[in-house]
Short mmCIF file of N, CA and C in Angstrom, two decimals:
data_model
loop_
_atom_site.label_atom_id
_atom_site.label_comp_id
_atom_site.label_asym_id
_atom_site.label_seq_id
_atom_site.Cartn_x
_atom_site.Cartn_y
_atom_site.Cartn_z
N MET A 1 -6.91 -7.02 27.61
CA MET A 1 -7.01 -8.25 26.86
C MET A 1 -8.00 -9.14 27.60
N GLU A 2 -8.20 -8.94 28.90
CA GLU A 2 -9.09 -9.75 29.67
C GLU A 2 -10.61 -9.38 29.24
N ILE A 3 -10.81 -8.16 28.99
CA ILE A 3 -12.21 -7.70 28.59
C ILE A 3 -12.48 -8.28 27.28
N LEU A 4 -11.58 -8.24 26.33
CA LEU A 4 -11.73 -8.77 25.00
C LEU A 4 -12.05 -10.34 25.04
N SER A 5 -11.35 -10.97 25.86
CA SER A 5 -11.57 -12.49 25.97
C SER A 5 -12.90 -12.73 26.52
N TYR A 6 -13.33 -11.99 27.56
CA TYR A 6 -14.71 -12.21 27.99
C TYR A 6 -15.85 -11.87 27.11
N LEU A 7 -15.54 -10.79 26.24
CA LEU A 7 -16.47 -10.33 25.27
C LEU A 7 -16.68 -11.44 24.11
N LEU A 8 -15.54 -12.03 23.69
CA LEU A 8 -15.56 -13.00 22.76
C LEU A 8 -16.27 -14.26 23.20
N ILE A 9 -16.06 -14.62 24.44
CA ILE A 9 -16.77 -15.82 25.12
C ILE A 9 -18.25 -15.54 25.17
N ILE A 10 -18.61 -14.34 25.55
CA ILE A 10 -20.05 -14.03 25.73
C ILE A 10 -20.73 -14.02 24.35
N ILE A 11 -20.07 -13.38 23.36
CA ILE A 11 -20.69 -13.42 22.04
C ILE A 11 -20.83 -14.90 21.51
N ALA A 12 -19.90 -15.77 21.80
CA ALA A 12 -19.89 -17.12 21.43
C ALA A 12 -21.14 -17.79 22.04
N CYS A 13 -21.29 -17.60 23.31
CA CYS A 13 -22.44 -18.12 24.01
C CYS A 13 -23.87 -17.66 23.49
N ILE A 14 -23.90 -16.32 23.16
CA ILE A 14 -25.12 -15.70 22.57
C ILE A 14 -25.40 -16.41 21.23
N LEU A 15 -24.39 -16.43 20.44
CA LEU A 15 -24.56 -17.10 19.08
C LEU A 15 -24.91 -18.57 19.19
N SER A 16 -24.37 -19.20 20.20
CA SER A 16 -24.78 -20.64 20.34
C SER A 16 -26.12 -20.82 20.79
N LEU A 17 -26.64 -19.90 21.56
CA LEU A 17 -28.02 -19.92 21.91
C LEU A 17 -28.96 -19.56 20.68
N THR A 18 -28.47 -18.73 19.82
CA THR A 18 -29.17 -18.39 18.57
C THR A 18 -29.35 -19.73 17.70
N GLY A 19 -28.24 -20.44 17.61
CA GLY A 19 -28.27 -21.61 16.78
C GLY A 19 -29.19 -22.72 17.44
N ALA A 20 -29.21 -22.75 18.79
CA ALA A 20 -30.11 -23.69 19.44
C ALA A 20 -31.60 -23.24 19.26
N LEU A 21 -31.77 -22.00 19.26
CA LEU A 21 -33.15 -21.55 18.98
C LEU A 21 -33.54 -21.91 17.51
N GLY A 22 -32.69 -21.78 16.63
CA GLY A 22 -32.96 -22.17 15.23
C GLY A 22 -33.18 -23.67 15.11
N LEU A 23 -32.48 -24.44 15.95
CA LEU A 23 -32.72 -25.88 15.91
C LEU A 23 -34.09 -26.29 16.37
N PHE A 24 -34.70 -25.54 17.32
CA PHE A 24 -36.00 -25.80 17.77
C PHE A 24 -37.11 -25.16 16.92
N ARG A 25 -36.85 -24.04 16.34
CA ARG A 25 -37.92 -23.33 15.61
C ARG A 25 -37.96 -23.55 14.11
N LEU A 26 -36.99 -24.03 13.49
CA LEU A 26 -37.01 -24.17 12.09
C LEU A 26 -37.79 -25.48 11.70
N PRO A 27 -38.41 -25.54 10.52
CA PRO A 27 -39.34 -26.66 10.27
C PRO A 27 -38.86 -27.93 9.88
N ASP A 28 -37.70 -27.99 9.20
CA ASP A 28 -37.26 -29.25 8.76
C ASP A 28 -35.73 -29.57 9.05
N PHE A 29 -35.32 -30.75 8.77
CA PHE A 29 -34.01 -31.23 9.03
C PHE A 29 -32.92 -30.39 8.44
N TYR A 30 -33.11 -30.02 7.12
CA TYR A 30 -32.12 -29.31 6.38
C TYR A 30 -31.97 -27.86 6.91
N SER A 31 -33.05 -27.24 7.26
CA SER A 31 -32.93 -25.87 7.83
C SER A 31 -32.30 -25.90 9.16
N ARG A 32 -32.64 -26.91 9.94
CA ARG A 32 -32.01 -26.95 11.28
C ARG A 32 -30.53 -27.25 11.11
N LEU A 33 -30.15 -28.16 10.23
CA LEU A 33 -28.78 -28.44 9.95
C LEU A 33 -27.99 -27.20 9.56
N HIS A 34 -28.65 -26.42 8.71
CA HIS A 34 -27.89 -25.22 8.20
C HIS A 34 -27.68 -24.28 9.38
N ALA A 35 -28.70 -24.02 10.12
CA ALA A 35 -28.63 -23.11 11.28
C ALA A 35 -27.57 -23.48 12.32
N VAL A 36 -27.51 -24.81 12.55
CA VAL A 36 -26.60 -25.32 13.61
C VAL A 36 -25.16 -25.40 12.97
N GLY A 37 -25.05 -25.75 11.68
CA GLY A 37 -23.78 -25.88 11.10
C GLY A 37 -23.02 -24.61 11.03
N ILE A 38 -23.78 -23.52 10.63
CA ILE A 38 -23.12 -22.19 10.57
C ILE A 38 -22.74 -21.66 11.91
N THR A 39 -23.61 -21.74 12.89
CA THR A 39 -23.27 -21.13 14.21
C THR A 39 -22.25 -22.05 14.91
N ASP A 40 -22.17 -23.34 14.60
CA ASP A 40 -21.18 -24.17 15.29
C ASP A 40 -19.76 -23.77 15.04
N THR A 41 -19.42 -23.50 13.73
CA THR A 41 -18.06 -23.06 13.33
C THR A 41 -17.78 -21.68 13.89
N LEU A 42 -18.62 -20.83 13.80
CA LEU A 42 -18.37 -19.41 14.33
C LEU A 42 -18.23 -19.38 15.81
N CYS A 43 -19.09 -20.11 16.47
CA CYS A 43 -18.96 -20.17 17.95
C CYS A 43 -17.74 -20.77 18.42
N SER A 44 -17.28 -21.83 17.77
CA SER A 44 -16.09 -22.50 18.10
C SER A 44 -14.85 -21.49 17.95
N PHE A 45 -14.87 -20.81 16.87
CA PHE A 45 -13.85 -19.82 16.58
C PHE A 45 -13.84 -18.69 17.67
N LEU A 46 -14.99 -18.17 17.99
CA LEU A 46 -15.03 -17.06 18.94
C LEU A 46 -14.65 -17.60 20.36
N LEU A 47 -15.19 -18.76 20.71
CA LEU A 47 -14.74 -19.35 22.02
C LEU A 47 -13.29 -19.69 22.05
N LEU A 48 -12.72 -20.22 21.08
CA LEU A 48 -11.22 -20.53 21.18
C LEU A 48 -10.49 -19.25 21.10
N ALA A 49 -10.89 -18.22 20.35
CA ALA A 49 -10.16 -16.98 20.39
C ALA A 49 -10.26 -16.33 21.77
N GLY A 50 -11.40 -16.44 22.39
CA GLY A 50 -11.50 -15.90 23.79
C GLY A 50 -10.55 -16.60 24.74
N LEU A 51 -10.56 -17.92 24.61
CA LEU A 51 -9.65 -18.68 25.46
C LEU A 51 -8.17 -18.34 25.16
N ALA A 52 -7.82 -18.17 23.93
CA ALA A 52 -6.52 -17.85 23.54
C ALA A 52 -6.06 -16.59 24.06
N CYS A 53 -7.04 -15.57 24.11
CA CYS A 53 -6.72 -14.26 24.70
C CYS A 53 -6.44 -14.33 26.14
N GLN A 54 -7.14 -15.20 26.81
CA GLN A 54 -6.93 -15.36 28.29
C GLN A 54 -5.66 -16.07 28.62
N SER A 55 -5.23 -16.93 27.74
CA SER A 55 -3.94 -17.62 28.00
C SER A 55 -2.71 -16.89 27.57
N GLY A 56 -2.94 -15.91 26.66
CA GLY A 56 -1.80 -15.10 26.23
C GLY A 56 -1.03 -15.97 25.11
N TRP A 57 0.19 -15.47 24.73
CA TRP A 57 0.99 -16.19 23.72
C TRP A 57 1.73 -17.34 24.41
N SER A 58 1.19 -18.60 24.39
CA SER A 58 1.86 -19.64 25.00
C SER A 58 1.54 -20.89 24.22
N LEU A 59 2.04 -22.02 24.71
CA LEU A 59 1.76 -23.26 24.09
C LEU A 59 0.30 -23.60 24.06
N THR A 60 -0.47 -23.22 25.15
CA THR A 60 -1.90 -23.33 25.06
C THR A 60 -2.64 -22.70 23.89
N SER A 61 -2.15 -21.51 23.56
CA SER A 61 -2.75 -20.79 22.44
C SER A 61 -2.46 -21.59 21.12
N ALA A 62 -1.25 -22.20 21.00
CA ALA A 62 -0.91 -22.88 19.82
C ALA A 62 -1.80 -24.14 19.69
N LYS A 63 -2.09 -24.81 20.88
CA LYS A 63 -2.98 -25.94 20.91
C LYS A 63 -4.34 -25.55 20.52
N LEU A 64 -4.84 -24.39 21.01
CA LEU A 64 -6.13 -23.94 20.68
C LEU A 64 -6.32 -23.60 19.12
N LEU A 65 -5.21 -23.13 18.59
CA LEU A 65 -5.19 -22.84 17.12
C LEU A 65 -5.22 -24.18 16.42
N ILE A 66 -4.56 -25.17 16.84
CA ILE A 66 -4.64 -26.44 16.17
C ILE A 66 -6.05 -27.02 16.23
N VAL A 67 -6.70 -26.87 17.43
CA VAL A 67 -8.06 -27.38 17.54
C VAL A 67 -9.00 -26.65 16.64
N PHE A 68 -8.80 -25.35 16.59
CA PHE A 68 -9.67 -24.54 15.63
C PHE A 68 -9.49 -25.00 14.19
N ALA A 69 -8.21 -25.19 13.75
CA ALA A 69 -8.01 -25.64 12.41
C ALA A 69 -8.67 -26.98 12.14
N PHE A 70 -8.58 -27.89 13.08
CA PHE A 70 -9.33 -29.17 12.92
C PHE A 70 -10.83 -28.91 12.83
N LEU A 71 -11.34 -28.11 13.70
CA LEU A 71 -12.82 -27.84 13.61
C LEU A 71 -13.22 -27.15 12.30
N LEU A 72 -12.35 -26.27 11.84
CA LEU A 72 -12.70 -25.55 10.65
C LEU A 72 -12.84 -26.45 9.45
N PHE A 73 -12.19 -27.59 9.40
CA PHE A 73 -12.29 -28.52 8.33
C PHE A 73 -13.36 -29.57 8.56
N THR A 74 -13.48 -30.02 9.76
CA THR A 74 -14.41 -31.10 10.02
C THR A 74 -15.78 -30.68 10.28
N SER A 75 -16.11 -29.55 10.73
CA SER A 75 -17.46 -29.06 11.00
C SER A 75 -18.28 -29.01 9.71
N PRO A 76 -17.87 -28.28 8.63
CA PRO A 76 -18.55 -28.25 7.41
C PRO A 76 -18.59 -29.61 6.66
N VAL A 77 -17.61 -30.42 6.84
CA VAL A 77 -17.64 -31.78 6.26
C VAL A 77 -18.70 -32.64 6.95
N SER A 78 -18.78 -32.56 8.24
CA SER A 78 -19.76 -33.37 8.89
C SER A 78 -21.16 -32.86 8.59
N SER A 79 -21.32 -31.58 8.41
CA SER A 79 -22.69 -31.08 8.12
C SER A 79 -23.06 -31.55 6.72
N TYR A 80 -22.17 -31.53 5.80
CA TYR A 80 -22.36 -31.96 4.46
C TYR A 80 -22.67 -33.52 4.45
N ALA A 81 -21.96 -34.29 5.23
CA ALA A 81 -22.17 -35.75 5.22
C ALA A 81 -23.57 -36.05 5.82
N LEU A 82 -23.95 -35.33 6.81
CA LEU A 82 -25.34 -35.52 7.39
C LEU A 82 -26.42 -35.23 6.35
N ALA A 83 -26.24 -34.09 5.67
CA ALA A 83 -27.29 -33.63 4.66
C ALA A 83 -27.34 -34.58 3.57
N HIS A 84 -26.04 -35.00 3.08
CA HIS A 84 -26.09 -35.94 1.91
C HIS A 84 -26.70 -37.32 2.26
N SER A 85 -26.40 -37.80 3.47
CA SER A 85 -26.90 -39.04 3.88
C SER A 85 -28.45 -38.97 4.04
N ALA A 86 -28.98 -37.88 4.59
CA ALA A 86 -30.47 -37.65 4.70
C ALA A 86 -31.02 -37.64 3.35
N TRP A 87 -30.39 -36.91 2.37
CA TRP A 87 -30.99 -36.76 1.05
C TRP A 87 -30.94 -38.13 0.33
N ARG A 88 -29.94 -38.95 0.59
CA ARG A 88 -29.90 -40.22 -0.08
C ARG A 88 -30.91 -41.14 0.51
N TRP A 89 -31.21 -41.08 1.75
CA TRP A 89 -32.22 -41.90 2.37
C TRP A 89 -33.59 -41.43 2.15
N GLY A 90 -33.77 -40.28 1.35
CA GLY A 90 -35.03 -39.88 0.95
C GLY A 90 -35.79 -38.92 1.92
N LEU A 91 -35.11 -38.34 2.74
CA LEU A 91 -35.73 -37.31 3.68
C LEU A 91 -36.04 -36.06 2.97
N LYS A 92 -37.37 -35.72 2.94
CA LYS A 92 -37.82 -34.55 2.22
C LYS A 92 -37.61 -33.35 3.11
N GLY A 93 -37.55 -32.14 2.36
CA GLY A 93 -37.52 -30.89 3.07
C GLY A 93 -38.85 -30.40 3.43
N HIS A 94 -38.91 -29.19 3.87
CA HIS A 94 -40.28 -28.57 4.17
C HIS A 94 -41.16 -28.58 2.94
N ALA A 95 -42.51 -28.64 3.20
CA ALA A 95 -43.42 -28.72 2.06
C ALA A 95 -43.39 -27.57 1.10
N THR A 96 -43.01 -26.37 1.53
CA THR A 96 -42.94 -25.32 0.69
C THR A 96 -41.74 -25.27 -0.23
N ASP A 97 -40.68 -26.10 0.12
CA ASP A 97 -39.48 -26.22 -0.60
C ASP A 97 -39.65 -27.13 -1.86
N ASN A 98 -40.62 -28.00 -1.93
CA ASN A 98 -40.83 -28.90 -3.06
C ASN A 98 -41.52 -28.16 -4.13
N HIS A 99 -40.78 -28.21 -5.33
CA HIS A 99 -41.32 -27.59 -6.42
C HIS A 99 -41.63 -28.57 -7.58
N ASP A 100 -42.66 -28.25 -8.38
CA ASP A 100 -42.96 -29.04 -9.55
C ASP A 100 -42.02 -28.61 -10.67
N GLU A 101 -41.95 -29.59 -11.66
CA GLU A 101 -41.17 -29.17 -12.81
C GLU A 101 -41.84 -28.02 -13.61
N ALA A 102 -43.16 -27.88 -13.46
CA ALA A 102 -43.86 -26.78 -14.10
C ALA A 102 -43.37 -25.43 -13.51
N ASP A 103 -43.06 -25.43 -12.22
CA ASP A 103 -42.63 -24.17 -11.53
C ASP A 103 -41.32 -23.77 -11.99
N LEU A 104 -40.44 -24.81 -12.46
CA LEU A 104 -39.10 -24.46 -12.92
C LEU A 104 -38.98 -23.91 -14.29
N LYS A 105 -40.05 -24.10 -15.12
CA LYS A 105 -40.09 -23.62 -16.56
C LYS A 105 -40.52 -22.28 -16.67
#
């Protein structure tokens, strides 16, 4: 169980670094938000699962499960709220993402 917990934590760290790399390399706000929003939820799941494996079946594992349930609902909602707010304020995406109406016909 110890090896599994360390493996989950290491995978979470690597995935978190991948999200950070996407944050710096992607061209616009929406792409960056997508990369970070996806990896954030998965990293928190893997990290909390690794910590739960280390603590065994205890009250700490139950608390970690509650934290994960909270993050499972709030992380996508906060990503949506950020994207919606940016869109309402008129923040444009990358130049190749803008299409004319002639392209859509």
